[in-house]
PDB file of C-alpha atoms in Angstrom:
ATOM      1  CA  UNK L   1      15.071  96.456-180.782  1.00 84.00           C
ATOM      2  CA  UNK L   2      17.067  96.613-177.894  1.00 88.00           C
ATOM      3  CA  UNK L   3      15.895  97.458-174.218  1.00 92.00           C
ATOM      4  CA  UNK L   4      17.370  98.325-171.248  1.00 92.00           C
ATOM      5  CA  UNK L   5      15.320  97.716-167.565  1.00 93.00           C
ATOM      6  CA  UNK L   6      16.104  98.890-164.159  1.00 92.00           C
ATOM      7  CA  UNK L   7      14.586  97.135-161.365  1.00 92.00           C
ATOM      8  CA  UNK L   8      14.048  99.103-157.962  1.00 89.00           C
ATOM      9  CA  UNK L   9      12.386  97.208-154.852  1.00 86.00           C
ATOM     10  CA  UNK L  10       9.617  98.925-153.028  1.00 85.00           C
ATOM     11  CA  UNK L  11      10.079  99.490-149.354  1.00 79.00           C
ATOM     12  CA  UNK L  12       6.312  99.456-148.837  1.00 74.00           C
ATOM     13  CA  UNK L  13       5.207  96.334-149.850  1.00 68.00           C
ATOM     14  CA  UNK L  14       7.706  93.294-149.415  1.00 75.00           C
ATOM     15  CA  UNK L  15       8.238  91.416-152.707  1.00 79.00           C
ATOM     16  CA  UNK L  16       7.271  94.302-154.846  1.00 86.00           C
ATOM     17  CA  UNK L  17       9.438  95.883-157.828  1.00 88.00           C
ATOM     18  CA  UNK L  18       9.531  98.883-159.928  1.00 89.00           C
ATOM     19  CA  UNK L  19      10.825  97.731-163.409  1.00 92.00           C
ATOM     20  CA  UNK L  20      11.345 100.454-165.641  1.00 93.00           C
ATOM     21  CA  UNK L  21      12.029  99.594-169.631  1.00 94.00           C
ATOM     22  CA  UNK L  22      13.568 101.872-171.951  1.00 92.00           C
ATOM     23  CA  UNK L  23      14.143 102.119-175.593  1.00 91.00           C
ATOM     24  CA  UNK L  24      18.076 101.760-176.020  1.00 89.00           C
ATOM     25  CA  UNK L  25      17.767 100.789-179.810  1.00 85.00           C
ATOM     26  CA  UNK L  26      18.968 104.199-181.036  1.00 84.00           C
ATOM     27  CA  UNK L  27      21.403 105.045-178.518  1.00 86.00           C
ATOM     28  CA  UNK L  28      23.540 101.474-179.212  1.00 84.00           C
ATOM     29  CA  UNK L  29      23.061 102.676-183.006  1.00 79.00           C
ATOM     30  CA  UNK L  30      24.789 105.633-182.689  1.00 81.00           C
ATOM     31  CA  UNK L  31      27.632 103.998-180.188  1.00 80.00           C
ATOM     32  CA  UNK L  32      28.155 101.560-183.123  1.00 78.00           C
ATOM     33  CA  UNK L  33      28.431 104.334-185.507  1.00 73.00           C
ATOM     34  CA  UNK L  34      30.629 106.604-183.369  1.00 75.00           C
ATOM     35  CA  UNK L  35      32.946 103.177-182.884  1.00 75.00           C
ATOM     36  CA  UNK L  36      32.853 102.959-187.238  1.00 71.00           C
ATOM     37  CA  UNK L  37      33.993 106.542-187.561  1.00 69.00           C
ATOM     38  CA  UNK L  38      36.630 106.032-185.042  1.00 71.00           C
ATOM     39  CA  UNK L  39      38.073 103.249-187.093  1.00 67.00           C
ATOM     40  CA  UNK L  40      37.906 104.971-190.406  1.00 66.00           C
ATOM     41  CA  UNK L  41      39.576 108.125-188.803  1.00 66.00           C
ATOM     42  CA  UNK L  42      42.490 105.712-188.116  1.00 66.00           C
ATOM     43  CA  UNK L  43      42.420 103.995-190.949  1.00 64.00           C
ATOM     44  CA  UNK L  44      42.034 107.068-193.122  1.00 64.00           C
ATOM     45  CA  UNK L  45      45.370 108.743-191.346  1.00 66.00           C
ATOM     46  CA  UNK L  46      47.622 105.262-192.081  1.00 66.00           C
ATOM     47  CA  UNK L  47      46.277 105.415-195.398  1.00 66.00           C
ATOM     48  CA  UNK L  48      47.249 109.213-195.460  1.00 66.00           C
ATOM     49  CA  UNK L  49      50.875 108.459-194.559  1.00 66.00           C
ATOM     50  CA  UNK L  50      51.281 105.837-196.481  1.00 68.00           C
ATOM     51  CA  UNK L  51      49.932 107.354-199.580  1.00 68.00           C
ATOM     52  CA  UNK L  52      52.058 110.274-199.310  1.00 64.00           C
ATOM     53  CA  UNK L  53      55.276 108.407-198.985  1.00 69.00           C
ATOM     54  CA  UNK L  54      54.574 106.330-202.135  1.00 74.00           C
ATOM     55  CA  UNK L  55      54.038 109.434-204.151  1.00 70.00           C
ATOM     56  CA  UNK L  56      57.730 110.913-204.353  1.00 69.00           C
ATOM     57  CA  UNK L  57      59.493 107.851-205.161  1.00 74.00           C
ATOM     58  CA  UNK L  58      56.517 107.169-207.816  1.00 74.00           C
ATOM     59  CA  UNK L  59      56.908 110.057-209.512  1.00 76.00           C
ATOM     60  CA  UNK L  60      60.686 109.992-209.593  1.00 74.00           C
ATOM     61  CA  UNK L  61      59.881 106.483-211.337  1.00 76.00           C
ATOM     62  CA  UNK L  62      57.773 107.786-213.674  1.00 77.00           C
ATOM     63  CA  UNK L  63      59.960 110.945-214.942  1.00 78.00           C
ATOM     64  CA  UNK L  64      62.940 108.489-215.439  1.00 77.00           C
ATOM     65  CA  UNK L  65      60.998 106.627-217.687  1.00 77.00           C
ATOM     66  CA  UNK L  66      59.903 109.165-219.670  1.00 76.00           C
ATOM     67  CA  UNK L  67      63.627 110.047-220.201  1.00 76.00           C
ATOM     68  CA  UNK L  68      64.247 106.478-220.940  1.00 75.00           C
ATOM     69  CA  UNK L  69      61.637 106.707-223.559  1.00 73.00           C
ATOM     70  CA  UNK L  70      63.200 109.636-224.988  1.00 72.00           C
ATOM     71  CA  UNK L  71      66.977 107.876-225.585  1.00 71.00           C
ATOM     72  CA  UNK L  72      65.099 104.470-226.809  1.00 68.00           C
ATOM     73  CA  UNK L  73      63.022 105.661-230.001  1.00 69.00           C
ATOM     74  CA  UNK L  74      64.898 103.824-231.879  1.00 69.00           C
ATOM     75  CA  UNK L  75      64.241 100.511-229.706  1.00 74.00           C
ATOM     76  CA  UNK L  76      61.000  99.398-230.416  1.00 76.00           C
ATOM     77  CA  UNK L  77      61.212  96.853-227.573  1.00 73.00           C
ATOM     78  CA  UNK L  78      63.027  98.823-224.884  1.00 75.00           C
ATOM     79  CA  UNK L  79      60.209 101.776-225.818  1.00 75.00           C
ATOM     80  CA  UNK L  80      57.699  99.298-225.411  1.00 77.00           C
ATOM     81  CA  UNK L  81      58.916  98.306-221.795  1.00 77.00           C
ATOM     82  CA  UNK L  82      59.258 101.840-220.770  1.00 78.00           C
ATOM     83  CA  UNK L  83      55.720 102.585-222.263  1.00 77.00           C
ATOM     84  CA  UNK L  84      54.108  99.781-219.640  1.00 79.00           C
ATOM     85  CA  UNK L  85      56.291 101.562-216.989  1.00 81.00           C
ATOM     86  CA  UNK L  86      54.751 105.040-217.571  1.00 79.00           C
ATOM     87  CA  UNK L  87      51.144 103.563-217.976  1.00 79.00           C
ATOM     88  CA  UNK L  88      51.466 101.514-214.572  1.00 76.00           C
ATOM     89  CA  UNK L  89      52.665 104.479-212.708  1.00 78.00           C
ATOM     90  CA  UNK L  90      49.860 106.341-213.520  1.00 77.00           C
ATOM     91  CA  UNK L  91      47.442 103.474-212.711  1.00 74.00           C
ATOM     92  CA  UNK L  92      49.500 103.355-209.284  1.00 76.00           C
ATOM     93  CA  UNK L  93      49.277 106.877-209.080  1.00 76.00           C
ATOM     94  CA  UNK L  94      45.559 107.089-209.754  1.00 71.00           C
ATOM     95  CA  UNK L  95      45.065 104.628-206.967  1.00 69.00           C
ATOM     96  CA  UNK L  96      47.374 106.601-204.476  1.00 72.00           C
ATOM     97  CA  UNK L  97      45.249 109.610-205.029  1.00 70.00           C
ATOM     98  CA  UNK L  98      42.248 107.871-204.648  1.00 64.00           C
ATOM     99  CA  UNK L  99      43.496 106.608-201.308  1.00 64.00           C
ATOM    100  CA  UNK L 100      44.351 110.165-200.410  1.00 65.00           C
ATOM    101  CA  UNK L 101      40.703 111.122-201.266  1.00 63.00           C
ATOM    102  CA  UNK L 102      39.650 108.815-198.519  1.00 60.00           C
ATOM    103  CA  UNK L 103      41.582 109.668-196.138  1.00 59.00           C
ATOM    104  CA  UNK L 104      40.548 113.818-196.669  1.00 62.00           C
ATOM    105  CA  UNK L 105      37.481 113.928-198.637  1.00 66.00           C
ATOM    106  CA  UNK L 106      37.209 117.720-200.065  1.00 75.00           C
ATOM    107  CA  UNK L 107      34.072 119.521-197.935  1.00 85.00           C
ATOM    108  CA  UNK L 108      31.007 118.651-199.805  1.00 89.00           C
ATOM    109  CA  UNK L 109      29.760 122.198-202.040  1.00 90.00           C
ATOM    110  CA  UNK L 110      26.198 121.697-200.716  1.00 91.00           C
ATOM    111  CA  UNK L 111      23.391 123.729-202.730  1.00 91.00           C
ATOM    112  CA  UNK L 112      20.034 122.969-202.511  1.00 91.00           C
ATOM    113  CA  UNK L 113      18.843 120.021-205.238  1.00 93.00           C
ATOM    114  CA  UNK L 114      16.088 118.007-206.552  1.00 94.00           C
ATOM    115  CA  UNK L 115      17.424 114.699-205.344  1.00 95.00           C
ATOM    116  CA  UNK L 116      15.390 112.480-207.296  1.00 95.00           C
ATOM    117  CA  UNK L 117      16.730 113.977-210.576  1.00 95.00           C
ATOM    118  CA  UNK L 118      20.181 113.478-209.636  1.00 95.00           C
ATOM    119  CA  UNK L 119      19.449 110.109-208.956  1.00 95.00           C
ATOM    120  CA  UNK L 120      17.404 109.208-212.556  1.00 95.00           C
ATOM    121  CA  UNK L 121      20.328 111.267-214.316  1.00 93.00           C
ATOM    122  CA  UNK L 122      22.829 108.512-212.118  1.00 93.00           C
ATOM    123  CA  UNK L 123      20.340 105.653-213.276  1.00 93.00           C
ATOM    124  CA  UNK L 124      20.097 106.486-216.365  1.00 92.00           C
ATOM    125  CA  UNK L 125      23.697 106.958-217.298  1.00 89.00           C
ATOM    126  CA  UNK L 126      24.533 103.307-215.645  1.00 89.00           C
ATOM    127  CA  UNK L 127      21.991 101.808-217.949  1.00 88.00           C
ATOM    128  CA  UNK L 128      24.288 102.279-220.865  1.00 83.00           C
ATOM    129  CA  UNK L 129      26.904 100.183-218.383  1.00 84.00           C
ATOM    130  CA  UNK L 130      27.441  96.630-219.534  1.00 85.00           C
ATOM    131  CA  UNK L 131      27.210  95.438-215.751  1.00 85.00           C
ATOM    132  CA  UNK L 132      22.919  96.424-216.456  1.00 89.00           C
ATOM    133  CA  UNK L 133      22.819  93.956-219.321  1.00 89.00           C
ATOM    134  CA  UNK L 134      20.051  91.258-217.703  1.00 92.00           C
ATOM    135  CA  UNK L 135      19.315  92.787-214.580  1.00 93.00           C
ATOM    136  CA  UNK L 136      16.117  94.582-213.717  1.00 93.00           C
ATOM    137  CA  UNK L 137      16.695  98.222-212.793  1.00 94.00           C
ATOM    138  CA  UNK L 138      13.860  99.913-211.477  1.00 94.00           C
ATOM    139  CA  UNK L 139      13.343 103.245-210.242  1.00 94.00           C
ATOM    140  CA  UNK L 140      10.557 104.279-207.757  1.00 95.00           C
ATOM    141  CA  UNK L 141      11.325 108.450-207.454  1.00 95.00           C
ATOM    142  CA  UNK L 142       9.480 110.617-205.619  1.00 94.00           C
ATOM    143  CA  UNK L 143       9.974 114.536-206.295  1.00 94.00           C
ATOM    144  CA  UNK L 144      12.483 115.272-202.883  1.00 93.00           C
ATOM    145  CA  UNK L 145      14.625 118.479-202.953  1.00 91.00           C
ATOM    146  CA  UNK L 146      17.804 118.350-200.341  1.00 90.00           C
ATOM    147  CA  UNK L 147      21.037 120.430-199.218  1.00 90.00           C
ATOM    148  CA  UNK L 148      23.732 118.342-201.226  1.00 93.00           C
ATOM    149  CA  UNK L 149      26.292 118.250-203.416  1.00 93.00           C
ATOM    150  CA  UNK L 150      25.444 116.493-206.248  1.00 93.00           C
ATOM    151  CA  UNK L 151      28.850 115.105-207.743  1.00 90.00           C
ATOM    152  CA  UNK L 152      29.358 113.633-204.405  1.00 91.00           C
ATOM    153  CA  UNK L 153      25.859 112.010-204.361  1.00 94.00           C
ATOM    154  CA  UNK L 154      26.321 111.271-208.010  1.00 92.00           C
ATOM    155  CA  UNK L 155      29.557 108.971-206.886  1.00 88.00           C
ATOM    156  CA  UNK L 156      28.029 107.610-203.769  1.00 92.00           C
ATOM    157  CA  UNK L 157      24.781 106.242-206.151  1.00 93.00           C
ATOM    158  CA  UNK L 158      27.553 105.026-208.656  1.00 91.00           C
ATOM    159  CA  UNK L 159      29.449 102.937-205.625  1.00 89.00           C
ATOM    160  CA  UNK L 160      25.811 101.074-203.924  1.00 93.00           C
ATOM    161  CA  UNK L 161      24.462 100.939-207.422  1.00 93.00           C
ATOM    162  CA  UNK L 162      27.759  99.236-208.683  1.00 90.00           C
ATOM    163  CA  UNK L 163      27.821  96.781-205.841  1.00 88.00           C
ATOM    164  CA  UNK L 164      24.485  95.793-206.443  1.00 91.00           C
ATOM    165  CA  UNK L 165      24.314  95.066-209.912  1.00 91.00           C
ATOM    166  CA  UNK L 166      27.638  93.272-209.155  1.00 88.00           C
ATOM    167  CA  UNK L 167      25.295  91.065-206.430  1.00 87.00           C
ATOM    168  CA  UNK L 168      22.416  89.953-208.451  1.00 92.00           C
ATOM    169  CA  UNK L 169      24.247  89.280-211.890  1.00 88.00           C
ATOM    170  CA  UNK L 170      21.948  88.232-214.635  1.00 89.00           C
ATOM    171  CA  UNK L 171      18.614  87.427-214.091  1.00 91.00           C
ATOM    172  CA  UNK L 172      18.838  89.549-210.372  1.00 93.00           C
ATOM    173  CA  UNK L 173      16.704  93.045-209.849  1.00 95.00           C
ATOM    174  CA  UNK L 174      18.019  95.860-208.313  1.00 95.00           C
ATOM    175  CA  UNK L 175      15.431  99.272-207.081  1.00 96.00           C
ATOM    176  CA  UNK L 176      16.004 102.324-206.410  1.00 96.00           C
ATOM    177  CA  UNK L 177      13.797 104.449-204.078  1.00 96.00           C
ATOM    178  CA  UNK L 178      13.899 108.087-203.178  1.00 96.00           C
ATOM    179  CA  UNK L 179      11.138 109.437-200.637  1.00 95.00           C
ATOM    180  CA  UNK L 180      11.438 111.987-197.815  1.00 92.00           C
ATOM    181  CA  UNK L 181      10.231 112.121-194.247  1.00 88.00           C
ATOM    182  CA  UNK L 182      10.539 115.177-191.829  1.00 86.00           C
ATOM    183  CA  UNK L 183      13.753 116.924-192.493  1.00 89.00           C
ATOM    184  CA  UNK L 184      15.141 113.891-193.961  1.00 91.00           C
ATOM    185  CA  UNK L 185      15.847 112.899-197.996  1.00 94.00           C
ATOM    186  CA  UNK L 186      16.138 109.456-198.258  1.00 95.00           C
ATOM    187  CA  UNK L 187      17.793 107.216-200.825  1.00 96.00           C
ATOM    188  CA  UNK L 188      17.292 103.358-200.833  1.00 96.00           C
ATOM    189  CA  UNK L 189      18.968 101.175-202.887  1.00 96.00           C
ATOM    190  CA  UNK L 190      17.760  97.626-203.087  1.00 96.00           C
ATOM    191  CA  UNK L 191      18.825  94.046-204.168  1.00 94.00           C
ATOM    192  CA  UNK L 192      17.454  91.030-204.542  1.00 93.00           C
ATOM    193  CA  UNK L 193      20.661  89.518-203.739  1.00 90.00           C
ATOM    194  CA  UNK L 194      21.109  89.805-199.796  1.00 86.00           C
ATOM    195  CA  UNK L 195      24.315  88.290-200.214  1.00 80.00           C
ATOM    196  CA  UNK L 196      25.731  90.386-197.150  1.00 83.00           C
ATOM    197  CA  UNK L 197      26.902  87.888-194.421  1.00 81.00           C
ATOM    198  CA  UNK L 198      25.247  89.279-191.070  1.00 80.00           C
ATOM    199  CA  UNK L 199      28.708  89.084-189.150  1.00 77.00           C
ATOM    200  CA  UNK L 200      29.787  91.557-192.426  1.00 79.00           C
ATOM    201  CA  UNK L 201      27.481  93.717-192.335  1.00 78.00           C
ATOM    202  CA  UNK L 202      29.546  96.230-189.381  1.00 73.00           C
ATOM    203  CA  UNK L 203      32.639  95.867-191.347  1.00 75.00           C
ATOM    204  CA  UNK L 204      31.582  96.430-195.145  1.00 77.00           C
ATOM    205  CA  UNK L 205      32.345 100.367-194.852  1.00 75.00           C
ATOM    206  CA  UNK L 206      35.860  99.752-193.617  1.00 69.00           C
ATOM    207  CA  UNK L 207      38.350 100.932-195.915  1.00 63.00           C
ATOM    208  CA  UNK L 208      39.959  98.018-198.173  1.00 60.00           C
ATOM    209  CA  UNK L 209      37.982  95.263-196.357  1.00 59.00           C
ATOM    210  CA  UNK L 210      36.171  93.221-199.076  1.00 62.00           C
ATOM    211  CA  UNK L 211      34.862  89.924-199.442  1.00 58.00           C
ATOM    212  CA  UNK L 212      35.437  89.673-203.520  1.00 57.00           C
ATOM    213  CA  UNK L 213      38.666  88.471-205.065  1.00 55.00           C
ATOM    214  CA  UNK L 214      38.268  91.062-207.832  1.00 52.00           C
ATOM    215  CA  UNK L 215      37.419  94.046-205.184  1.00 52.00           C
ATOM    216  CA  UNK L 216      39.582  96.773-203.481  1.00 52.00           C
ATOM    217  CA  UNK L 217      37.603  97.889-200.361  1.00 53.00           C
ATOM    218  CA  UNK L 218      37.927 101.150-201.387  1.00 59.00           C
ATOM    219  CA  UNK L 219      33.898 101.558-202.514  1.00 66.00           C
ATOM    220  CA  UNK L 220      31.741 101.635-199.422  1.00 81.00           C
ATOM    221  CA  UNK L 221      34.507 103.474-197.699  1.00 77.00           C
ATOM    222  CA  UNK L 222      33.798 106.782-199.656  1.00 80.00           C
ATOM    223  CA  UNK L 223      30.505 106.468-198.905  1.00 86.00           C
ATOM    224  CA  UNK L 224      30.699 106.167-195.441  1.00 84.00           C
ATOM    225  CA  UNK L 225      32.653 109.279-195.511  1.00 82.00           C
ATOM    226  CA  UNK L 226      30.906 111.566-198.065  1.00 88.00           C
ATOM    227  CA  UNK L 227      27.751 110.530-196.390  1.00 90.00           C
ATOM    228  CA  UNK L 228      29.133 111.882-193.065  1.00 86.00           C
ATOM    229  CA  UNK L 229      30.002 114.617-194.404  1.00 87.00           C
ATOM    230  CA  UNK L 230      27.247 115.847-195.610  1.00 91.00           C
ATOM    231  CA  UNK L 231      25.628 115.021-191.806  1.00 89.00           C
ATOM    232  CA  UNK L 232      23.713 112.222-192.721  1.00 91.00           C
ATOM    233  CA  UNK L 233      23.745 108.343-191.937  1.00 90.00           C
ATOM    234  CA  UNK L 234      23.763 105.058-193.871  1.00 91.00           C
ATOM    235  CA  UNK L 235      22.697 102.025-192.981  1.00 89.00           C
ATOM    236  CA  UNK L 236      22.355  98.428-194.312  1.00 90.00           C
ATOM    237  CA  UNK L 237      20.387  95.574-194.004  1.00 90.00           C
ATOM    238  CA  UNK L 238      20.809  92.162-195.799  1.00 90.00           C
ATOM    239  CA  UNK L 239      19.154  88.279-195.578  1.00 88.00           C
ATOM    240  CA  UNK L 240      18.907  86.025-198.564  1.00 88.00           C
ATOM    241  CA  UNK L 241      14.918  85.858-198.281  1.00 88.00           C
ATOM    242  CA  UNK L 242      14.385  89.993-198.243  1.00 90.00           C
ATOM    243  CA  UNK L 243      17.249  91.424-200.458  1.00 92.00           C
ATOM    244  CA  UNK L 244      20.252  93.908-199.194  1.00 92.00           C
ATOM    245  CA  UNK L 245      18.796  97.358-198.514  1.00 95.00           C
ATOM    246  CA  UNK L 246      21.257 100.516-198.244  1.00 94.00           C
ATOM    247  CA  UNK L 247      19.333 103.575-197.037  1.00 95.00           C
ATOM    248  CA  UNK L 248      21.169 107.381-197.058  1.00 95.00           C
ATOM    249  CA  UNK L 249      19.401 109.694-195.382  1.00 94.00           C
ATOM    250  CA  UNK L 250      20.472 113.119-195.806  1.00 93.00           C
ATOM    251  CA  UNK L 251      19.251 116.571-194.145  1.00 90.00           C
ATOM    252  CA  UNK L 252      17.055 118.547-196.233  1.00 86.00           C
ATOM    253  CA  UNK L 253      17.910 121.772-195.108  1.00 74.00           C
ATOM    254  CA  UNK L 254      20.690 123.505-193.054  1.00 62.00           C
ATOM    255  CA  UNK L 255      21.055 123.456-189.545  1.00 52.00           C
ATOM    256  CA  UNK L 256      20.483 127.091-189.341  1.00 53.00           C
ATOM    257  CA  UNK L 257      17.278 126.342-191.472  1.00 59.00           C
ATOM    258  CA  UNK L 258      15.805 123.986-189.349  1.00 51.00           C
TER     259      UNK L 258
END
């Protein structure tokens, strides 16, 4: 919690003060999240930029080597090469795109859902992942409808779920919990990990910032922004003793509806 005081002397009686306290928890949560957004809206027009400037010349690169590959059929070896060409271009490409994606998300196509069912059809489907073998993977779902769109909340559950099973490794248990509360659909996902450094925890949703040497950045950063988008807030909390915790909470209705 964080409070703010004011102190005010009274005239009347010498010595005497007014102290008045006030909650200032939420307000410094929502200056910390207006600060995040600010970031990623810079970070998300470099990336734009510099996405779009890759994409001509890599595309150029790729249609020459496809006419390369057409004069060298007869070259097993110079096919070959132009074969990995073609196939890393499109890897490069896929990743340009996907930076593109973050920098202008598509609008979410909200229509009302049963939450909870996207989320077991999401669990479900990762349990068939090799990442699940000898981890725990439970799933505590309460019926919750919501105003979502549910390929979008189908890839942010992929992202924290993916993280988390990446955490804990074998041996390591990983929850997920969907309840509601007022107008709100919420969406924890648990691990027994907490391996989130505290002075990390402001900086995890920031595009390409990661702390593994395998990672890109680029998962809790469309998150973040789908998340947004669909006018709702995530949060995190981590410590080795109680497990990282990210919580979505979405809007259950419209605006207009509420």
């Amino acid at each position: 919690r964080v409070l703010g005081l004011a102190v005010t002397p009274l005239e009347e009686k010498s010595g005497a003060l007014l102290i008045v306290f006030q909650d200032l928890t939420y307000l410094r949560r929502m200056q910390e999240e207006l600060r995040r957004i600010d970031r990623l809206a810079s970070l998300g027009r470099v990336s734009a930029q510099l996405a779009h400037e890759i994409r001509n010349p890599l595309a150029s690169m790729r249609g020459s080597a496809q006419l390369l590959g057409d004069d060298v059929q007869n070259s097993p070896h110079s096919l070959r090469l132009t074969q990995i060409i073609m196939r890393e271009s499109d890897r490069l490409a896929q990743l340009v795109d996907g930076y593109l994606e973050l920098a202008r998300p598509p609008p979410p196509a909200k229509e009302n859902i049963r939450i909870d069912s996207v989320v077991a059809e999401t669990v479900e489907m990762l349990r068939a992942d090799p990442m699940t073998a000898g981890v725990v993977l439970e799933e505590q779902l309460s019926p919750v409808d919501g105003l979502a769109d549910a390929a979008q909340l189908r890839q942010v559950l992929i992202n924290l779920l993916r993280n988390a099973l990446t955490a804990v490794g074998k041996g390591g248990t990983v929850r997920v919990t969907v309840d509601s509360e007022g107008n709100q659909a919420r969406i924890r996902v648990w691990d027994s990990a907490g391996s989130i450094p505290s002075e990390d925890l402001t900086r995890i949703f920031a595009p390409f910032y990661t702390t593994s040497e395998a990672g890109t950045g680029l998962g809790l950063s469309p998150v973040h922004a789908i998340v947004q988008a669909h006018a709702g807030v995530v949060a995190v909390t981590s410590a080795p003793s109680q497990g990282t915790t990210f919580t979505v909470a979405l809007p259950r209705r419209s605006a207009a509806e509420a």
